[in-house]
Amino acid sequence: MFWFGYLGRPIPEDGGIYEITMSFPESLSPASETVEPLTASSEPHATEEARVPGPQRDYIIPEPKELAYTGAEIPLNGGVVVYTGPDPGPGIETAAEFLVRDLREIYRTEARIVRGPAPADPPQGAILLGEAGRYAEPAEMLEQHGLSLPDHEEGYALRVGDRYATIAANTEQGVFFGVTTLLQLVGTGEDGVVLRGAEIVDWPSLDFRGIHALSGRDAGDQISKAVRELMARYKLNSFIWECQYIIWDNAPELEHPRFGMTKDDAQKVIEAADRYFVDLIPLIQSLGHSEWIFTGGHNLDIAEDPETPYAYMVTNPRTYEFIFTIFQEALDFFEPTGFHIGHDEVTMRGRFPYRSADSGMSVTDLIIKDIEKLNDWFREREVDVYMWGDMFLHSSEASDAHFAPSVEIAQERRERLPRDIIITDWHYATVEPEEFISIPLWIGEGFQTIGAGWYRPRNIKNLALACIQNDALGYLQTTWAGFNFAIDNNEAQWFQYWSYITAAHYAWSGDDTPLEDLPFVPKEEFLNTWFRTQPLLEKREGFHLDLREAYNRSLVDEDGSGWLGFGPQNDFRNLPEGDVLLGETAFRLDRNEQGHGAIVLAGMMNPAGEFPEAVTLETGGVSASELRFLMTAAFPTREQRRAGTIEVHYADGEVESMPLNYGQQLFAFGDERAGGISRIAWEGESADGSPIRLWDTLWMNPHPEREIEAVRVSSTGTEAAPVILAITGVK
């Protein structure tokens, strides 16, 4: 497949016309040759530092408004006592339990909750949580150190002194956000687990900081976890949940065979949002994107174009008999303060108008009539209405997402639009903040406005900044990863979910630092958070396997015969040599007498040469709790396609294996992603400046008591030929 063009954008008017000729030979003969498996001796060399705790993090996400590190450290190994004050509210209980759970599960540190005031001289390791209206002492203690509570209901003040920590806020939500910051001050030191000294006063730059995502069959647990771990933890406070495929009691015939979600499953999400200070705003598509109404061929009598059932008939009274029944059921179920009616891309599919053409109403008339009817209905029930804004913008008024055919029609539509509707103004362009010209346009015309971006970091940063600079209501991060919300086993879409962390940072902080210059990497934060990664608390001894006998490829390519045949500008010559600490794992990067430094297995895109279909590394018998492989792949292949296998052979004849699936355990050196057990260990550049990477791929030994006699890595012969550079065993 070959594609050429501007993805998602029209070719610029001043652009050129391109002609491309592609020639193919009548037959292809592979340049590389697959040879028999290789067996090599791989003597283990002992090391006292197979794994080494990394330095304490020097950042907080999102970045606080006022932050000063004091140099103090509180050891937490003796245990932690969390004081909530007398009669804590449910939100303080949630904050305390969130804190205790993280300390126990991530840092292996026990903490207990005392529902009462702290003593006048709190013990070492104490943490005081104070909602000012119920438990005033923490705020008073902070005042003594010059830290005043910010005048914002989500703001908080925090101090970690020499012996104990104090968090205070005007609301329970503020205390909870203080806790999520405090947890980022926990790390490792010479005394084990420690709490880093700091003084913080913090509040958000935008009042609305939200995520948009869809529902899904059996997705309640996944979405609930995302609410807790990716929204609340990073101070996102709103969830616009597109959930039209919930199985409604009043329309059970519309249950979608793949996307249908039961109410019991959806209830999990409601409870999680309520507990973790996330305002849940249901979104059920209306007018455009109304395919859900016609699931299974139902309700075609109210389809505007029955041959393409996409939009419903505004002129048919039964439309509203149906949709208000569903809306009322949704209000009864969610009990929300706001409701998103969708209403984007109304004319994208089918004929519009078609059945309503005889009414004499224009597209604008039909759109406005429907919105007025829906808005009046929700206002009678004291529910705020949200909607997308693309149908009300002309191309001269926005960077993208502009579907009004003329400026005059766009202006007419906005003039007729009720001013109490909250506009979610979606734009996915990567332009500068001042080029998001529709944000001040909407605000200037009297609409509360939320900018909505997608996954590109520059789009997120600049649109969030545009919202802040124009005093918009907030920023919304949209998710378009299919109608079934899934993070586990959905590595191909993880880039959309780690974008939540990017959005949280910029929408709260107002920081204008480019993503590449931030002190954290969103994808790594996402993986550590989602998989509840436990940091290494102490050094671990182990061994390095000597791979020199098996190395068959140079990392340097002077003449096209090394590395993967790309030439001297595209090789791994910048990779360090010797004993190197990559992340928390120490690897030995050797070269053999031929100058080779990698084992490249067989693959259909390999360059000229002989490549074994497998390599067996004989260890002579060694014990380990885990093996860590410094790996990459020669080229990408189809997502989740099996590209190889790791087999561990024990001395007793038993074998354990682990697949190397592309996009999960294995990645090409130009890929930028990571997996649950495969983390980016090294990032560098080739000579031409192209980013290149290696991964630390973990194999956990289910039988650490057994001696390992050999390690075998094989290739299935896809484009993604496995490449092994080093193996470290950890005792």
XYZ file of C-alpha atoms in Angstrom, residues 130-720:
591
model
C -7.345 19.570 56.353
C -10.493 20.882 54.695
C -10.431 24.386 56.136
C -14.120 24.484 57.075
C -13.947 21.251 59.087
C -10.356 20.897 60.244
C -8.682 24.298 60.333
C -5.396 23.439 62.051
C -3.508 22.334 58.895
C -4.302 25.623 57.143
C -3.207 27.550 60.244
C 0.054 25.590 60.369
C 0.714 26.414 56.720
C 0.005 30.106 57.368
C 2.771 30.075 59.968
C 5.153 29.156 57.164
C 3.835 31.830 54.814
C 1.651 29.501 52.732
C -1.892 30.799 52.207
C -4.729 28.853 50.641
C -5.427 29.961 47.067
C -8.788 31.529 46.305
C -9.969 28.657 44.116
C -12.137 25.710 45.090
C -9.676 23.278 43.507
C -6.561 24.987 44.855
C -4.484 23.694 47.755
C -1.390 24.425 49.812
C 1.129 21.787 50.834
C 4.252 21.596 52.946
C 6.613 18.712 53.603
C 8.800 19.719 56.543
C 11.516 17.887 58.433
C 9.182 15.455 60.196
C 5.649 15.603 58.795
C 3.571 16.844 55.870
C 0.565 19.148 55.796
C -2.091 19.592 53.105
C -4.920 22.110 53.354
C -7.589 23.431 51.004
C -10.955 25.137 51.099
C -12.701 22.070 49.647
C -12.439 18.309 49.783
C -11.550 18.329 46.096
C -8.632 20.654 46.802
C -7.371 18.325 49.530
C -7.606 15.383 47.127
C -5.563 17.252 44.519
C -3.022 18.047 47.234
C -2.740 14.323 47.930
C -2.125 13.504 44.254
C 0.721 16.033 44.331
C 2.129 14.738 47.628
C 2.371 11.217 46.195
C 4.702 12.565 43.511
C 7.075 13.702 46.259
C 7.505 10.111 47.446
C 10.694 8.470 46.239
C 13.758 6.544 47.291
C 16.791 7.735 49.209
C 19.572 6.361 51.360
C 16.966 5.643 54.054
C 14.645 3.751 51.715
C 11.265 5.310 50.950
C 11.292 9.045 51.677
C 9.039 12.062 51.286
C 10.831 14.960 49.643
C 10.651 18.342 51.335
C 8.699 20.993 49.419
C 6.401 23.985 49.783
C 3.602 24.298 47.218
C 0.674 26.600 46.559
C -1.293 25.562 43.512
C -4.487 26.194 41.560
C -5.680 25.511 37.991
C -5.423 27.803 34.991
C -8.718 26.494 33.561
C -11.843 25.593 35.515
C -12.934 22.848 33.095
C -10.289 20.223 32.341
C -11.885 17.235 30.743
C -11.662 13.984 28.845
C -14.024 12.847 26.125
C -14.236 9.096 25.518
C -16.734 6.480 24.423
C -18.385 3.607 26.268
C -18.029 -0.067 25.352
C -19.202 -3.579 25.947
C -17.893 -4.832 29.307
C -15.746 -1.688 29.565
C -16.969 -0.483 32.965
C -13.891 -1.583 34.896
C -11.485 -0.122 32.329
C -13.241 3.234 32.220
C -13.564 3.366 36.011
C -9.832 2.728 36.334
C -9.147 5.493 33.802
C -11.356 7.874 35.794
C -9.333 7.169 38.933
C -5.815 6.740 37.561
C -5.673 8.964 34.455
C -8.253 11.651 35.199
C -8.509 12.276 38.944
C -4.846 11.498 39.641
C -3.734 14.186 37.191
C -6.355 16.737 38.264
C -8.738 16.380 35.333
C -12.186 17.208 36.677
C -14.699 16.486 33.888
C -15.642 13.492 31.768
C -17.793 13.963 28.678
C -18.853 10.366 28.187
C -20.210 9.484 24.753
C -22.532 6.667 25.725
C -25.387 6.365 23.239
C -24.705 2.625 23.001
C -25.765 1.967 26.563
C -28.609 -0.567 26.427
C -31.610 1.621 27.240
C -34.613 0.136 29.007
C -36.924 2.061 26.678
C -35.216 0.809 23.524
C -33.749 -2.660 24.178
C -34.084 -3.456 20.486
C -31.215 -1.024 19.822
C -28.658 -3.095 21.726
C -25.584 -3.084 19.536
C -24.062 -6.554 19.133
C -20.497 -5.259 19.604
C -20.785 -1.926 21.416
C -23.790 -2.405 23.697
C -23.071 -1.614 27.373
C -25.313 -2.678 30.217
C -26.480 -0.190 32.799
C -24.925 -2.269 35.561
C -21.561 -1.902 33.857
C -22.083 1.817 33.268
C -22.986 2.256 36.945
C -19.372 1.454 37.840
C -18.261 4.525 35.892
C -20.853 6.755 37.549
C -19.694 5.643 40.991
C -16.015 6.152 40.160
C -16.622 9.646 38.805
C -18.695 10.604 41.839
C -16.064 9.342 44.234
C -13.051 10.915 42.551
C -14.355 14.439 41.902
C -14.935 13.974 38.185
C -18.074 15.642 36.824
C -19.674 13.124 34.460
C -21.460 14.750 31.507
C -23.212 12.191 29.269
C -23.033 12.679 25.508
C -25.720 11.121 23.311
C -25.422 12.045 19.662
C -28.310 13.955 18.126
C -29.107 14.922 14.526
C -25.724 14.032 12.980
C -23.917 10.831 13.971
C -27.252 9.320 14.977
C -26.534 5.860 13.572
C -27.203 4.452 17.034
C -30.921 5.248 16.597
C -31.066 3.024 13.533
C -29.176 0.007 14.939
C -30.512 -3.214 13.469
C -32.633 -1.363 10.922
C -34.943 0.158 13.550
C -36.530 3.610 13.427
C -35.954 4.118 9.716
C -39.244 6.035 9.598
C -37.454 8.948 11.300
C -34.238 8.759 9.253
C -33.731 11.844 7.107
C -32.211 9.646 4.418
C -33.404 6.044 4.906
C -30.830 4.783 2.417
C -28.079 6.255 4.593
C -29.522 6.271 8.144
C -27.265 8.863 9.755
C -29.308 11.977 10.626
C -32.859 11.939 11.940
C -35.866 13.942 10.704
C -36.308 17.255 12.455
C -39.738 17.615 10.810
C -41.131 14.318 12.107
C -42.784 14.593 15.562
C -41.997 10.955 16.327
C -38.300 11.837 16.307
C -38.776 13.748 19.532
C -41.134 11.237 21.076
C -38.292 8.760 20.697
C -35.242 10.831 21.581
C -36.782 12.585 24.582
C -37.683 9.180 25.973
C -34.019 8.176 25.786
C -32.807 11.533 27.082
C -35.141 11.308 30.077
C -33.932 7.812 30.859
C -30.351 9.086 30.667
C -31.143 11.979 33.022
C -32.758 9.619 35.501
C -29.760 7.290 35.292
C -26.901 9.806 35.435
C -28.537 12.700 37.348
C -26.109 15.071 35.592
C -25.842 18.855 35.767
C -24.872 18.982 32.081
C -25.634 17.027 28.911
C -23.764 17.008 25.600
C -26.014 16.661 22.539
C -23.185 16.118 20.001
C -24.572 17.745 16.830
C -21.314 17.713 14.847
C -20.770 16.904 11.171
C -24.501 16.936 10.497
C -24.204 16.899 6.703
C -21.260 14.517 6.484
C -23.244 11.469 5.312
C -26.427 10.923 3.354
C -28.795 13.453 1.819
C -29.626 16.347 4.117
C -32.278 17.538 3.703
C -34.069 14.747 1.858
C -37.334 13.740 3.448
C -37.616 17.225 4.940
C -36.943 18.985 1.651
C -40.655 19.610 1.074
C -40.809 21.654 4.286
C -38.906 24.463 2.590
C -36.499 24.576 5.521
C -32.806 25.032 4.817
C -29.979 23.108 6.431
C -29.533 26.008 8.833
C -33.248 26.071 9.668
C -33.275 22.358 10.444
C -30.122 22.530 12.595
C -31.361 25.510 14.607
C -34.883 24.135 15.027
C -33.500 20.892 16.432
C -31.092 22.651 18.803
C -33.794 24.984 20.095
C -36.120 22.078 20.743
C -33.455 20.069 22.588
C -32.148 23.065 24.517
C -35.639 24.097 25.707
C -36.310 20.546 26.857
C -33.091 20.362 28.905
C -33.512 23.872 30.313
C -36.923 22.923 31.651
C -35.073 20.261 33.629
C -32.301 22.690 34.724
C -29.576 20.849 32.813
C -26.805 22.701 30.949
C -26.432 21.857 27.258
C -23.052 21.253 25.597
C -22.515 20.772 21.856
C -19.771 20.666 19.222
C -19.211 23.857 17.250
C -17.987 22.787 13.794
C -21.295 23.366 11.930
C -21.180 27.043 12.925
C -17.751 27.976 11.587
C -16.507 28.842 8.109
C -12.987 28.017 6.947
C -12.012 31.671 7.347
C -13.001 31.530 11.019
C -11.109 28.469 12.239
C -7.931 26.474 11.702
C -9.981 23.344 10.953
C -13.346 21.751 11.899
C -15.309 24.333 9.916
C -18.349 23.029 8.058
C -20.468 26.088 7.384
C -20.403 26.637 3.597
C -19.981 30.429 3.820
C -19.151 33.157 6.294
C -22.705 34.489 6.010
C -24.255 31.120 6.844
C -21.829 30.598 9.733
C -22.713 33.994 11.175
C -26.440 33.386 10.738
C -26.203 30.064 12.525
C -24.324 31.560 15.459
C -26.729 34.503 15.695
C -29.669 32.110 15.939
C -27.965 29.793 18.412
C -29.166 30.071 22.056
C -26.499 31.863 24.088
C -26.816 29.545 27.070
C -25.358 26.579 25.164
C -21.767 25.663 26.072
C -19.659 25.220 22.929
C -17.023 22.504 22.731
C -14.910 23.886 19.918
C -12.901 20.974 18.550
C -9.738 21.545 16.531
C -6.968 19.078 15.804
C -4.595 21.344 13.868
C -1.071 21.957 15.149
C -1.064 25.731 14.815
C 0.115 28.443 17.196
C -2.202 29.551 20.046
C -3.143 32.799 18.320
C -4.177 30.863 15.214
C -7.017 29.139 17.054
C -9.107 32.141 16.067
C -12.476 30.524 16.710
C -11.885 30.495 20.491
C -12.019 34.315 20.881
C -14.736 34.415 18.198
C -17.094 32.221 20.243
C -16.278 33.992 23.485
C -16.690 37.393 21.870
C -20.168 36.412 20.712
C -21.231 35.515 24.243
C -20.730 31.742 24.434
C -19.060 29.804 27.197
C -16.393 27.918 25.273
C -14.280 24.816 25.765
C -11.457 24.079 23.346
C -11.209 20.406 22.384
C -8.018 18.853 21.002
C -6.814 15.383 20.123
C -3.546 13.476 20.587
C -0.858 15.606 18.899
C 1.216 17.242 21.675
C 1.548 20.570 19.877
C -2.193 20.648 19.252
C -2.868 19.965 22.949
C -0.397 22.527 24.245
C -1.307 25.357 21.901
C -5.070 24.893 22.079
C -4.934 24.743 25.885
C -2.852 27.933 25.873
C -5.345 29.586 23.508
C -8.121 28.716 25.950
C -6.169 30.143 28.881
C -5.178 33.315 27.028
C -8.784 33.979 25.997
C -10.345 33.158 29.393
C -12.253 30.207 27.978
C -14.164 27.893 30.266
C -11.744 25.059 29.716
C -10.026 22.420 27.626
C -11.280 18.951 26.577
C -9.067 16.051 25.438
C -10.966 13.889 22.955
C -10.487 10.147 22.471
C -11.266 8.450 19.162
C -10.051 4.920 19.764
C -13.151 2.995 18.727
C -16.609 2.465 20.187
C -15.268 0.025 22.778
C -13.117 1.803 25.350
C -10.068 -0.370 25.995
C -6.559 0.249 27.284
C -5.446 -3.242 28.272
C -4.364 -5.217 25.191
C -4.898 -2.152 23.018
C -1.303 -0.978 22.633
C -1.959 0.496 19.197
C -4.106 3.196 20.816
C -2.025 3.925 23.909
C -0.781 7.165 22.349
C -4.316 8.523 22.801
C -4.363 7.632 26.483
C -0.961 8.984 27.400
C -2.186 12.208 25.797
C -4.462 12.554 28.836
C -1.354 13.314 30.896
C -0.135 15.856 28.360
C -3.533 17.567 28.436
C -3.691 17.518 32.230
C -0.322 19.233 32.469
C -0.989 22.059 30.034
C -4.628 22.715 30.999
C -3.849 22.988 34.708
C -0.437 24.675 34.628
C -0.621 27.015 31.649
C 2.985 26.018 30.933
C 4.178 26.784 27.394
C 7.182 24.452 27.412
C 7.275 22.242 24.277
C 6.681 18.572 24.993
C 10.220 17.573 24.043
C 11.590 19.937 26.715
C 9.325 18.818 29.551
C 11.073 17.034 32.451
C 8.803 13.997 32.040
C 7.731 11.707 29.199
C 3.926 11.265 29.073
C 4.056 7.742 27.658
C 6.346 6.579 30.465
C 4.138 8.226 33.080
C 1.115 6.562 31.520
C 2.697 3.110 31.571
C 3.948 3.454 35.140
C 0.574 4.725 36.309
C -1.640 2.287 34.427
C 0.422 -0.773 35.339
C 1.065 0.394 38.919
C 4.823 0.104 38.426
C 6.733 -0.350 41.658
C 9.960 1.648 41.745
C 13.167 -0.141 42.593
C 13.923 0.524 46.261
C 17.398 -1.037 46.513
C 20.206 -2.347 44.337
C 19.843 -5.860 42.909
C 22.777 -8.100 42.022
C 22.810 -10.317 38.977
C 24.812 -11.036 35.847
C 25.417 -10.029 32.240
C 25.353 -12.734 29.568
C 28.366 -12.567 27.275
C 26.824 -12.418 23.783
C 30.010 -11.780 21.791
C 30.146 -15.290 20.322
C 26.616 -14.849 18.929
C 26.897 -11.276 17.632
C 26.496 -11.258 13.834
C 25.980 -7.623 12.891
C 27.872 -4.391 13.323
C 26.134 -1.380 14.806
C 28.152 0.825 12.458
C 27.410 0.883 8.732
C 30.165 2.560 6.761
C 29.421 1.038 3.349
C 25.941 -0.495 3.531
C 27.184 -3.857 4.814
C 26.643 -3.141 8.518
C 23.659 -2.611 10.807
C 20.615 -2.948 8.487
C 22.246 -1.674 5.319
C 21.043 1.908 5.509
C 24.489 3.472 5.264
C 26.574 5.548 7.696
C 23.852 8.124 8.318
C 21.421 5.544 9.677
C 23.109 3.245 12.157
C 23.702 2.865 15.894
C 27.230 4.268 16.045
C 26.101 6.694 18.784
C 25.161 3.891 21.175
C 27.543 3.848 24.169
C 29.808 0.871 24.870
C 30.702 -1.016 28.021
C 28.686 -1.258 31.225
C 25.838 1.214 30.828
C 22.943 2.005 33.169
C 19.828 2.411 31.032
C 16.929 3.450 33.223
C 17.225 1.204 36.262
C 18.861 -1.716 34.416
C 22.599 -2.151 33.847
C 23.506 -3.672 30.471
C 26.890 -4.679 29.067
C 27.255 -3.465 25.474
C 30.159 -5.406 23.992
C 31.785 -5.741 20.570
C 33.411 -8.934 19.309
C 36.587 -9.342 17.229
C 34.645 -8.676 14.024
C 33.297 -5.429 15.464
C 29.803 -6.863 15.754
C 27.564 -5.727 18.616
C 24.099 -7.160 17.906
C 22.346 -10.430 17.156
C 20.015 -9.888 14.184
C 17.668 -12.795 13.489
C 16.053 -13.691 10.174
C 13.473 -11.355 8.677
C 11.931 -10.768 5.270
C 13.263 -7.193 5.036
C 16.802 -7.908 6.236
C 19.732 -6.708 4.105
C 22.146 -8.961 2.270
C 23.748 -11.564 4.490
C 23.007 -14.704 6.478
C 20.714 -14.470 9.478
C 19.789 -17.367 11.795
C 16.140 -18.157 12.392
C 16.971 -18.550 16.103
C 19.828 -18.211 18.562
C 20.363 -20.428 21.601
C 22.556 -18.922 24.308
C 23.990 -21.551 26.652
C 24.491 -20.126 30.140
C 26.087 -23.096 31.878
C 23.416 -22.965 34.575
C 22.454 -19.786 36.388
C 19.594 -18.637 38.607
C 17.584 -15.424 38.200
C 14.251 -13.949 39.208
C 14.044 -12.058 35.938
C 15.828 -11.561 32.645
C 15.990 -8.238 30.860
C 16.594 -8.116 27.121
C 17.928 -4.984 25.440
C 16.116 -5.335 22.119
C 14.624 -3.768 19.048
C 13.250 -4.982 15.717
C 14.659 -4.453 12.244
C 11.408 -3.088 10.780
C 7.777 -2.654 11.825
C 5.197 -5.271 10.982
C 1.455 -5.648 11.444
C 0.272 -4.650 14.907
C 0.249 -7.549 17.404
C 1.711 -9.906 14.806
C 3.957 -12.495 16.382
C 7.514 -11.766 15.311
C 9.361 -14.155 17.554
C 9.552 -16.019 20.836
C 11.769 -16.039 23.908
C 12.242 -19.490 25.421
C 13.968 -20.142 28.722
C 15.253 -23.710 29.131
C 15.774 -24.984 32.667
C 18.335 -27.567 33.697
C 15.533 -29.994 34.569
C 14.305 -29.985 30.967
C 11.281 -27.708 31.492
C 10.727 -24.698 29.208
C 8.940 -21.381 29.685
C 8.209 -19.125 26.714
C 7.062 -15.583 26.019
C 5.829 -14.270 22.646
C 7.409 -11.297 20.961
C 4.371 -9.605 19.441
C 4.933 -6.420 17.498
C 3.611 -3.391 19.365
C 3.497 -5.292 22.666
C 6.875 -6.816 23.512
C 8.792 -5.790 20.390
C 9.213 -2.477 18.559
C 11.201 -1.279 15.552
C 14.038 1.088 16.412
C 12.164 4.052 14.889
C 8.986 3.380 16.880
C 8.211 5.769 19.725
C 5.914 3.567 21.783
C 6.444 1.173 24.665
C 4.623 -1.812 26.116
C 3.566 -3.036 29.515
C 6.786 -5.063 29.941
C 8.887 -3.330 27.274
C 10.051 0.127 28.250
C 12.257 2.442 26.249
C 15.735 2.002 27.713
C 17.791 4.208 25.406
C 16.933 7.051 23.067
C 19.415 8.616 20.721
C 19.911 9.843 17.193
C 21.471 8.392 14.104
C 24.012 10.496 12.255
C 21.283 12.144 10.172
C 19.357 13.159 13.293
C 16.649 10.491 13.095
C 15.429 9.327 16.525
C 16.381 5.735 17.362
C 15.505 3.650 20.409
C 16.158 0.406 22.262
C 13.800 -1.362 24.674
C 14.275 -3.078 28.019
C 11.987 -6.119 27.656
C 11.255 -7.983 30.873
C 10.814 -11.734 31.328
C 9.726 -12.625 34.863
C 10.847 -16.065 35.958
C 7.889 -18.081 37.302
C 10.408 -20.591 38.747
C 13.305 -18.557 40.224
C 14.442 -21.627 42.186
C 15.295 -23.475 38.953
C 18.638 -23.139 37.178
C 18.503 -21.645 33.682
C 20.533 -23.710 31.222
C 19.875 -21.770 28.018
C 17.961 -18.865 26.530
C 16.583 -19.222 23.009
C 15.249 -16.342 20.935
C 13.591 -17.176 17.610
C 12.127 -15.236 14.699
C 8.971 -16.010 12.741
C 10.515 -14.382 9.668
C 8.358 -11.259 9.492
C 9.622 -7.783 8.665
C 10.190 -7.271 12.413
